[in-house]
Amino acid sequence: MPEQAHISFVPTLETLAPISLEEMDAVKLMNRIDSKYLTDETTLLSILRDAAAAGYRVLVAEDARISPYDSVYYDTETLKMFSDHHNRRLRRQKVRTRAYVNSGDAFLEIKRKNNKGRTKKKRTSIPMQELPDFRSDAVACRYLADHSDFSAEQLQPTLETLFYRITLVNPAMTERLTIDTKLVFKNFRTSRETSLRNAVIIELKQDGHAESQMKRILLANRVKPVRISKYCIAVTLTDPSAKSNRFKVKVRQIEKTINHKITVV
């Protein structure tokens, strides 16, 4: 896939005070509320400047303010997890392996959503070389069976997502913001690949009892909440055989946001 020009956020991020992973992990967000937002890189630059002025801190991990992530999603032959989401099933799961590229850490992660909209994530460490396929790891397979509705035999590597993440924390330590840019999707089933160009996906995790500075910043930059799943958007774009009518509306929303047609190769 041809390389695309992106905005550099490094100069702006350098103006934010750093926060370490240990400090950030100490922030316990009880009664947490999660919200997602969609924007483009130009608007993100304005958001970061406003965040710096408001005293937000940026996570610095392995001496970097922007960290590359590599994730592989697993699904059944019939794409049950994708279909459950598409069909609005309230109780649903996602299974993935994720690598934090700079640190070399990798995990098997299981996300479960209940009928009240709450998401719980469990994970266990795996060797980095098992990122593309953990199924030969007996310990990881037992962990999957203990914490999900699936066995390793039912699943196969389906789709890879690559992106760069910025993480911000507000001065009161009552909210975190993850900002994903340069998103690329590779489908193992179809061998098709695409990117979201200059689209940005933001997730705000906040204490339900606290006021949100970031919500005010996002509103000032005309960025509104949106329900969006990277995995579901990726399958919609790269697998024509998948039933994905509901998510095609989200694809058009992304294209409108970035003022570009998303191409697949």
mmCIF file of C-alpha atoms in Angstrom:
data_model
loop_
_atom_site.group_PDB
_atom_site.id
_atom_site.type_symbol
_atom_site.label_atom_id
_atom_site.label_comp_id
_atom_site.label_asym_id
_atom_site.label_seq_id
_atom_site.Cartn_x
_atom_site.Cartn_y
_atom_site.Cartn_z
ATOM 1 C CA MET A 1 0.000 0.000 0.000
ATOM 2 C CA PRO A 2 1.466 3.410 -0.942
ATOM 3 C CA GLU A 3 2.723 5.512 1.940
ATOM 4 C CA GLN A 4 0.556 8.498 2.713
ATOM 5 C CA ALA A 5 1.602 11.884 4.100
ATOM 6 C CA HIS A 6 0.463 12.433 7.685
ATOM 7 C CA ILE A 7 0.632 15.367 10.063
ATOM 8 C CA SER A 8 3.442 15.187 12.622
ATOM 9 C CA PHE A 9 2.095 15.604 16.150
ATOM 10 C CA VAL A 10 5.477 15.361 17.865
ATOM 11 C CA PRO A 11 6.123 19.151 18.240
ATOM 12 C CA THR A 12 2.721 19.666 19.881
ATOM 13 C CA LEU A 13 3.059 16.600 22.119
ATOM 14 C CA GLU A 14 6.409 17.903 23.329
ATOM 15 C CA THR A 15 4.520 20.807 24.949
ATOM 16 C CA LEU A 16 2.511 18.414 27.162
ATOM 17 C CA ALA A 17 3.954 17.294 30.496
ATOM 18 C CA PRO A 18 4.781 13.565 30.543
ATOM 19 C CA ILE A 19 3.135 10.867 32.631
ATOM 20 C CA SER A 20 4.634 7.410 33.146
ATOM 21 C CA LEU A 21 2.826 4.115 32.680
ATOM 22 C CA GLU A 22 3.153 3.456 36.419
ATOM 23 C CA GLU A 23 1.522 6.796 37.272
ATOM 24 C CA MET A 24 -1.252 6.275 34.749
ATOM 25 C CA ASP A 25 -2.012 2.733 35.923
ATOM 26 C CA ALA A 26 -2.470 4.113 39.426
ATOM 27 C CA VAL A 27 -5.499 6.095 38.216
ATOM 28 C CA LYS A 28 -8.567 4.038 39.093
ATOM 29 C CA LEU A 29 -11.609 5.179 37.152
ATOM 30 C CA MET A 30 -14.551 3.850 39.145
ATOM 31 C CA ASN A 31 -18.017 3.958 37.544
ATOM 32 C CA ARG A 32 -16.248 4.451 34.223
ATOM 33 C CA ILE A 33 -17.971 5.775 31.109
ATOM 34 C CA ASP A 34 -16.422 5.154 27.666
ATOM 35 C CA SER A 35 -17.172 7.263 24.587
ATOM 36 C CA LYS A 36 -15.704 7.135 21.075
ATOM 37 C CA TYR A 37 -15.181 9.977 18.630
ATOM 38 C CA LEU A 38 -14.183 10.268 14.977
ATOM 39 C CA THR A 39 -12.185 13.122 13.463
ATOM 40 C CA ASP A 40 -9.287 13.888 11.131
ATOM 41 C CA GLU A 41 -5.639 14.755 11.709
ATOM 42 C CA THR A 42 -6.041 18.506 11.153
ATOM 43 C CA THR A 43 -8.729 18.706 13.836
ATOM 44 C CA LEU A 44 -6.669 16.479 16.129
ATOM 45 C CA LEU A 45 -3.820 18.972 15.979
ATOM 46 C CA SER A 46 -6.195 21.643 17.308
ATOM 47 C CA ILE A 47 -7.473 19.253 20.011
ATOM 48 C CA LEU A 48 -3.919 18.532 21.172
ATOM 49 C CA ARG A 49 -3.133 22.241 21.407
ATOM 50 C CA ASP A 50 -6.258 22.796 23.498
ATOM 51 C CA ALA A 51 -5.347 19.801 25.678
ATOM 52 C CA ALA A 52 -1.869 21.220 26.274
ATOM 53 C CA ALA A 53 -3.375 24.560 27.302
ATOM 54 C CA ALA A 54 -5.718 22.727 29.707
ATOM 55 C CA GLY A 55 -2.820 20.933 31.423
ATOM 56 C CA TYR A 56 -3.279 17.434 30.024
ATOM 57 C CA ARG A 57 -0.327 15.062 30.325
ATOM 58 C CA VAL A 58 0.850 12.616 27.660
ATOM 59 C CA LEU A 59 1.886 9.028 28.307
ATOM 60 C CA VAL A 60 5.594 8.477 27.630
ATOM 61 C CA ALA A 61 6.454 4.788 27.201
ATOM 62 C CA GLU A 62 9.870 3.581 26.034
ATOM 63 C CA ASP A 63 10.819 7.280 25.609
ATOM 64 C CA ALA A 64 8.048 7.750 23.013
ATOM 65 C CA ARG A 65 4.915 9.901 23.062
ATOM 66 C CA ILE A 66 3.409 8.045 20.091
ATOM 67 C CA SER A 67 3.427 4.240 20.246
ATOM 68 C CA PRO A 68 2.875 1.692 17.447
ATOM 69 C CA TYR A 69 0.338 -1.081 18.125
ATOM 70 C CA ASP A 70 -0.144 -4.331 16.198
ATOM 71 C CA SER A 71 -3.275 -6.426 16.803
ATOM 72 C CA VAL A 72 -4.584 -9.648 15.282
ATOM 73 C CA TYR A 73 -8.303 -10.389 15.657
ATOM 74 C CA TYR A 74 -9.596 -13.951 15.723
ATOM 75 C CA ASP A 75 -13.026 -15.154 14.656
ATOM 76 C CA THR A 76 -14.823 -18.307 13.589
ATOM 77 C CA GLU A 77 -15.072 -19.520 10.007
ATOM 78 C CA THR A 78 -18.539 -17.918 9.847
ATOM 79 C CA LEU A 79 -17.376 -14.649 11.502
ATOM 80 C CA LYS A 80 -19.631 -15.171 14.514
ATOM 81 C CA MET A 81 -18.099 -12.374 16.596
ATOM 82 C CA PHE A 82 -18.415 -9.906 13.738
ATOM 83 C CA SER A 83 -21.985 -11.050 13.039
ATOM 84 C CA ASP A 84 -23.003 -10.768 16.704
ATOM 85 C CA HIS A 85 -21.923 -7.128 16.663
ATOM 86 C CA HIS A 86 -23.599 -6.456 13.314
ATOM 87 C CA ASN A 87 -26.843 -8.063 14.537
ATOM 88 C CA ARG A 88 -26.824 -5.916 17.698
ATOM 89 C CA ARG A 89 -26.430 -8.836 20.053
ATOM 90 C CA LEU A 90 -25.943 -7.236 23.474
ATOM 91 C CA ARG A 91 -23.763 -10.005 24.908
ATOM 92 C CA ARG A 92 -20.775 -10.400 22.640
ATOM 93 C CA GLN A 93 -17.025 -10.960 22.622
ATOM 94 C CA LYS A 94 -13.861 -10.156 20.755
ATOM 95 C CA VAL A 95 -10.631 -12.148 20.872
ATOM 96 C CA ARG A 96 -7.324 -10.672 19.770
ATOM 97 C CA THR A 97 -3.600 -10.733 20.291
ATOM 98 C CA ARG A 98 -1.943 -7.345 20.722
ATOM 99 C CA ALA A 99 1.684 -6.251 20.598
ATOM 100 C CA TYR A 100 3.080 -3.082 22.098
ATOM 101 C CA VAL A 101 5.795 -2.786 19.513
ATOM 102 C CA ASN A 102 8.190 -0.451 21.338
ATOM 103 C CA SER A 103 8.301 -2.520 24.536
ATOM 104 C CA GLY A 104 8.108 -5.928 22.868
ATOM 105 C CA ASP A 105 5.215 -6.997 25.105
ATOM 106 C CA ALA A 106 2.376 -9.087 23.658
ATOM 107 C CA PHE A 107 -0.904 -10.340 25.086
ATOM 108 C CA LEU A 108 -3.903 -12.513 24.327
ATOM 109 C CA GLU A 109 -6.927 -10.315 25.104
ATOM 110 C CA ILE A 110 -10.587 -11.243 25.538
ATOM 111 C CA LYS A 111 -13.194 -8.463 25.575
ATOM 112 C CA ARG A 112 -16.698 -9.275 26.762
ATOM 113 C CA LYS A 113 -19.637 -6.856 26.535
ATOM 114 C CA ASN A 114 -22.699 -7.504 28.695
ATOM 115 C CA ASN A 115 -26.326 -6.557 28.128
ATOM 116 C CA LYS A 116 -25.843 -3.333 30.103
ATOM 117 C CA GLY A 117 -23.185 -2.072 27.676
ATOM 118 C CA ARG A 118 -20.282 -2.662 30.074
ATOM 119 C CA THR A 119 -17.062 -4.041 28.616
ATOM 120 C CA LYS A 120 -14.644 -6.168 30.621
ATOM 121 C CA LYS A 121 -11.213 -7.064 29.285
ATOM 122 C CA LYS A 122 -8.989 -9.896 30.465
ATOM 123 C CA ARG A 123 -5.536 -10.623 29.115
ATOM 124 C CA THR A 124 -2.549 -12.866 29.552
ATOM 125 C CA SER A 125 1.020 -12.402 28.381
ATOM 126 C CA ILE A 126 2.224 -14.376 25.345
ATOM 127 C CA PRO A 127 5.562 -14.468 23.487
ATOM 128 C CA MET A 128 5.799 -11.852 20.735
ATOM 129 C CA GLN A 129 6.229 -14.542 18.063
ATOM 130 C CA GLU A 130 2.722 -15.826 18.889
ATOM 131 C CA LEU A 131 1.070 -12.553 17.829
ATOM 132 C CA PRO A 132 0.083 -13.938 14.369
ATOM 133 C CA ASP A 133 -1.238 -17.198 15.861
ATOM 134 C CA PHE A 134 -1.329 -18.204 19.547
ATOM 135 C CA ARG A 135 -3.138 -21.518 19.001
ATOM 136 C CA SER A 136 -0.080 -23.731 19.482
ATOM 137 C CA ASP A 137 0.399 -22.301 23.003
ATOM 138 C CA ALA A 138 -1.358 -24.691 25.401
ATOM 139 C CA VAL A 139 -1.348 -22.188 28.284
ATOM 140 C CA ALA A 140 -2.891 -19.446 26.137
ATOM 141 C CA CYS A 141 -5.485 -21.878 24.789
ATOM 142 C CA ARG A 142 -6.519 -22.844 28.334
ATOM 143 C CA TYR A 143 -6.787 -19.161 29.224
ATOM 144 C CA LEU A 144 -9.059 -18.608 26.216
ATOM 145 C CA ALA A 145 -11.278 -21.539 27.182
ATOM 146 C CA ASP A 146 -11.511 -20.302 30.787
ATOM 147 C CA HIS A 147 -12.442 -16.713 29.894
ATOM 148 C CA SER A 148 -14.437 -16.897 26.663
ATOM 149 C CA ASP A 149 -17.169 -18.915 24.969
ATOM 150 C CA PHE A 150 -14.737 -20.177 22.340
ATOM 151 C CA SER A 151 -12.011 -22.788 22.094
ATOM 152 C CA ALA A 152 -8.853 -22.265 20.077
ATOM 153 C CA GLU A 153 -10.046 -24.913 17.614
ATOM 154 C CA GLN A 154 -13.059 -22.762 16.745
ATOM 155 C CA LEU A 155 -11.003 -19.661 15.904
ATOM 156 C CA GLN A 156 -8.604 -18.543 13.231
ATOM 157 C CA PRO A 157 -6.569 -15.358 12.654
ATOM 158 C CA THR A 158 -8.928 -13.137 10.676
ATOM 159 C CA LEU A 159 -7.652 -9.593 10.509
ATOM 160 C CA GLU A 160 -4.645 -7.474 11.500
ATOM 161 C CA THR A 161 -4.887 -3.830 12.567
ATOM 162 C CA LEU A 162 -1.876 -1.532 12.817
ATOM 163 C CA PHE A 163 -1.997 2.003 14.188
ATOM 164 C CA TYR A 164 -0.180 4.600 16.268
ATOM 165 C CA ARG A 165 -1.594 5.601 19.658
ATOM 166 C CA ILE A 166 -1.338 8.748 21.776
ATOM 167 C CA THR A 167 -2.626 8.566 25.373
ATOM 168 C CA LEU A 168 -3.567 11.657 27.395
ATOM 169 C CA VAL A 169 -4.565 12.055 31.054
ATOM 170 C CA ASN A 170 -6.298 15.109 32.516
ATOM 171 C CA PRO A 171 -4.792 17.057 35.452
ATOM 172 C CA ALA A 172 -7.368 15.714 37.929
ATOM 173 C CA MET A 173 -6.600 12.113 36.883
ATOM 174 C CA THR A 174 -10.286 11.468 36.257
ATOM 175 C CA GLU A 175 -10.166 10.739 32.542
ATOM 176 C CA ARG A 176 -7.933 9.153 29.916
ATOM 177 C CA LEU A 177 -7.969 9.664 26.200
ATOM 178 C CA THR A 178 -6.585 7.211 23.637
ATOM 179 C CA ILE A 179 -6.041 8.615 20.153
ATOM 180 C CA ASP A 180 -5.447 6.190 17.266
ATOM 181 C CA THR A 181 -3.984 7.406 13.970
ATOM 182 C CA LYS A 182 -2.551 5.942 10.735
ATOM 183 C CA LEU A 183 -4.882 2.934 10.880
ATOM 184 C CA VAL A 184 -4.124 0.086 8.463
ATOM 185 C CA PHE A 185 -6.176 -3.121 8.109
ATOM 186 C CA LYS A 186 -5.039 -6.435 6.580
ATOM 187 C CA ASN A 187 -7.529 -9.252 6.070
ATOM 188 C CA PHE A 188 -6.069 -12.773 6.228
ATOM 189 C CA ARG A 189 -9.161 -14.406 4.729
ATOM 190 C CA THR A 190 -9.335 -12.247 1.603
ATOM 191 C CA SER A 191 -5.736 -10.937 1.358
ATOM 192 C CA ARG A 192 -7.210 -7.451 0.988
ATOM 193 C CA GLU A 193 -5.715 -4.379 2.657
ATOM 194 C CA THR A 194 -6.804 -0.805 3.291
ATOM 195 C CA SER A 195 -6.145 2.230 5.461
ATOM 196 C CA LEU A 196 -8.323 4.941 6.977
ATOM 197 C CA ARG A 197 -5.947 7.561 5.588
ATOM 198 C CA ASN A 198 -5.983 10.609 7.903
ATOM 199 C CA ALA A 199 -8.928 9.442 10.037
ATOM 200 C CA VAL A 200 -8.502 9.522 13.816
ATOM 201 C CA ILE A 201 -10.429 7.392 16.323
ATOM 202 C CA ILE A 202 -10.558 8.756 19.871
ATOM 203 C CA GLU A 203 -11.783 6.896 22.958
ATOM 204 C CA LEU A 204 -12.530 8.825 26.143
ATOM 205 C CA LYS A 205 -12.565 6.888 29.404
ATOM 206 C CA GLN A 206 -13.893 9.025 32.242
ATOM 207 C CA ASP A 207 -15.040 8.821 35.834
ATOM 208 C CA GLY A 208 -18.824 8.976 35.751
ATOM 209 C CA HIS A 209 -18.883 11.391 38.695
ATOM 210 C CA ALA A 210 -16.424 13.950 37.297
ATOM 211 C CA GLU A 211 -16.850 16.792 34.843
ATOM 212 C CA SER A 212 -15.024 16.266 31.565
ATOM 213 C CA GLN A 213 -12.646 18.916 30.298
ATOM 214 C CA MET A 214 -12.052 16.861 27.175
ATOM 215 C CA LYS A 215 -15.733 16.744 26.259
ATOM 216 C CA ARG A 216 -15.716 20.536 26.219
ATOM 217 C CA ILE A 217 -12.556 20.560 24.081
ATOM 218 C CA LEU A 218 -14.051 18.077 21.613
ATOM 219 C CA LEU A 219 -17.297 20.033 21.417
ATOM 220 C CA ALA A 220 -15.364 23.256 20.782
ATOM 221 C CA ASN A 221 -13.648 21.477 17.869
ATOM 222 C CA ARG A 222 -17.008 20.188 16.557
ATOM 223 C CA VAL A 223 -16.165 16.552 17.253
ATOM 224 C CA LYS A 224 -19.192 14.487 18.285
ATOM 225 C CA PRO A 225 -19.521 10.993 19.804
ATOM 226 C CA VAL A 226 -19.872 8.030 17.451
ATOM 227 C CA ARG A 227 -20.235 4.272 17.905
ATOM 228 C CA ILE A 228 -17.449 2.630 15.968
ATOM 229 C CA SER A 229 -15.467 -0.627 16.086
ATOM 230 C CA LYS A 230 -12.114 -0.875 14.325
ATOM 231 C CA TYR A 231 -12.571 -4.617 13.795
ATOM 232 C CA CYS A 232 -16.060 -4.271 12.316
ATOM 233 C CA ILE A 233 -15.080 -1.382 10.042
ATOM 234 C CA ALA A 234 -12.036 -3.355 8.891
ATOM 235 C CA VAL A 235 -14.070 -6.466 8.018
ATOM 236 C CA THR A 236 -16.676 -4.329 6.236
ATOM 237 C CA LEU A 237 -13.989 -2.739 4.075
ATOM 238 C CA THR A 238 -11.941 -5.856 3.294
ATOM 239 C CA ASP A 239 -14.414 -8.753 3.115
ATOM 240 C CA PRO A 240 -17.158 -8.305 0.483
ATOM 241 C CA SER A 241 -18.758 -11.618 1.501
ATOM 242 C CA ALA A 242 -19.449 -10.451 5.081
ATOM 243 C CA LYS A 243 -22.971 -9.195 5.816
ATOM 244 C CA SER A 244 -22.155 -5.623 6.816
ATOM 245 C CA ASN A 245 -24.994 -3.308 5.708
ATOM 246 C CA ARG A 246 -25.228 -1.618 9.106
ATOM 247 C CA PHE A 247 -21.516 -0.768 9.153
ATOM 248 C CA LYS A 248 -21.444 0.648 5.628
ATOM 249 C CA VAL A 249 -23.087 3.764 7.072
ATOM 250 C CA LYS A 250 -20.058 4.118 9.372
ATOM 251 C CA VAL A 251 -17.700 3.782 6.406
ATOM 252 C CA ARG A 252 -19.489 6.623 4.640
ATOM 253 C CA GLN A 253 -19.238 8.662 7.832
ATOM 254 C CA ILE A 254 -15.470 8.124 7.914
ATOM 255 C CA GLU A 255 -15.164 9.087 4.237
ATOM 256 C CA LYS A 256 -17.142 12.261 4.880
ATOM 257 C CA THR A 257 -14.937 13.101 7.875
ATOM 258 C CA ILE A 258 -11.689 12.698 5.940
ATOM 259 C CA ASN A 259 -13.156 14.039 2.674
ATOM 260 C CA HIS A 260 -11.797 11.017 0.802
ATOM 261 C CA LYS A 261 -12.957 7.736 -0.663
ATOM 262 C CA ILE A 262 -11.360 4.779 1.122
ATOM 263 C CA THR A 263 -9.635 2.452 -1.339
ATOM 264 C CA VAL A 264 -8.973 -1.283 -0.894
ATOM 265 C CA VAL A 265 -6.178 -3.230 -2.563
#
